[in-house]
CSV table of C-alpha atoms in Angstrom, one decimal:
chain,number,residue,atom,x,y,z
A,1145,MET,CA,261.3,-5.8,136.3
A,1146,SER,CA,258.6,-7.9,134.7
A,1147,THR,CA,256.3,-10.0,136.9
A,1148,HIS,CA,255.3,-12.3,134.0
A,1149,PRO,CA,256.9,-15.7,133.9
A,1150,VAL,CA,259.3,-16.1,130.9
A,1151,ALA,CA,257.9,-18.7,128.4
A,1152,GLU,CA,260.0,-21.8,128.0
A,1153,PRO,CA,261.5,-21.9,124.5
A,1154,LEU,CA,259.4,-24.1,122.2
A,1155,HIS,CA,262.4,-26.5,121.5
A,1156,ASP,CA,262.8,-27.1,125.2
A,1157,ARG,CA,259.1,-27.6,125.8
A,1158,VAL,CA,258.7,-30.1,122.9
A,1159,GLN,CA,261.9,-32.0,124.1
A,1160,ALA,CA,260.3,-32.3,127.6
A,1161,LEU,CA,256.9,-33.3,126.3
A,1162,VAL,CA,258.4,-36.0,124.0
A,1163,GLU,CA,260.6,-37.4,126.8
A,1164,ASP,CA,257.5,-37.6,129.0
A,1165,ILE,CA,255.6,-39.4,126.3
A,1166,LEU,CA,258.5,-41.8,125.8
A,1167,SER,CA,259.0,-42.5,129.5
A,1168,GLY,CA,259.0,-46.2,130.2
A,1169,THR,CA,259.7,-47.2,126.6
A,1170,ALA,CA,262.9,-48.2,124.8
A,1171,HIS,CA,262.4,-45.1,122.6
A,1172,PHE,CA,264.5,-41.9,122.9
A,1173,VAL,CA,264.9,-38.5,121.4
A,1174,VAL,CA,267.7,-38.0,118.9
A,1175,GLU,CA,267.0,-34.3,118.0
A,1176,VAL,CA,264.2,-31.7,118.0
A,1177,GLU,CA,264.3,-29.1,115.3
A,1178,VAL,CA,262.1,-25.9,115.4
A,1179,ARG,CA,262.1,-23.8,112.2
A,1180,GLY,CA,260.2,-20.7,111.1
A,1181,LYS,CA,258.9,-17.7,112.9
A,1182,PRO,CA,256.6,-17.6,115.9
A,1183,GLY,CA,253.1,-18.3,114.7
A,1184,SER,CA,254.2,-20.4,111.7
A,1185,GLN,CA,256.8,-22.7,113.1
A,1186,SER,CA,257.5,-26.2,112.0
A,1187,VAL,CA,258.6,-28.8,114.6
A,1188,SER,CA,260.5,-32.0,113.7
A,1189,VAL,CA,261.2,-34.7,116.2
A,1190,TYR,CA,263.7,-37.5,115.4
A,1191,LEU,CA,263.4,-40.6,117.5
A,1192,ASP,CA,265.3,-43.9,117.7
A,1193,SER,CA,264.7,-47.0,119.8
A,1194,ASP,CA,266.5,-50.0,121.2
A,1195,ASP,CA,263.3,-52.0,120.1
A,1196,ALA,CA,261.3,-51.9,116.9
A,1197,LEU,CA,259.8,-48.5,116.2
A,1198,GLY,CA,257.0,-49.0,113.7
A,1199,VAL,CA,254.8,-46.5,111.8
A,1200,ASP,CA,251.9,-47.2,114.1
A,1201,GLU,CA,253.9,-46.3,117.3
A,1202,LEU,CA,255.3,-43.2,115.5
A,1203,ALA,CA,251.7,-42.1,114.6
A,1204,ARG,CA,250.6,-42.6,118.2
A,1205,ILE,CA,253.5,-40.5,119.6
A,1206,SER,CA,252.9,-37.8,117.0
A,1207,ARG,CA,249.1,-37.6,117.9
A,1208,GLU,CA,249.9,-37.5,121.6
A,1209,LEU,CA,252.5,-34.7,121.1
A,1210,GLY,CA,250.1,-32.8,118.8
A,1211,PHE,CA,247.4,-33.0,121.4
A,1212,LEU,CA,249.6,-31.8,124.2
A,1213,LEU,CA,251.0,-28.9,122.2
A,1214,ASP,CA,247.5,-27.9,121.1
A,1215,THR,CA,246.2,-27.9,124.7
A,1216,GLU,CA,249.2,-25.7,125.8
A,1217,ASP,CA,248.7,-23.4,122.7
């Protein structure tokens, strides 16, 4: 029996991070896609909103998600 915690799948972790970032906004996650092999994976996050969702807001969300993923490794 392993005593090491099982890592949360990347898809689930990204979904949770994005939902935290979007908390309190009219934006919501439509889909999270993770492609590729560990170490060279690509993540796509598709969002929608009940309000306007412009390029500047998408860039802010992307930067924040990237920062959080980098700090978690």
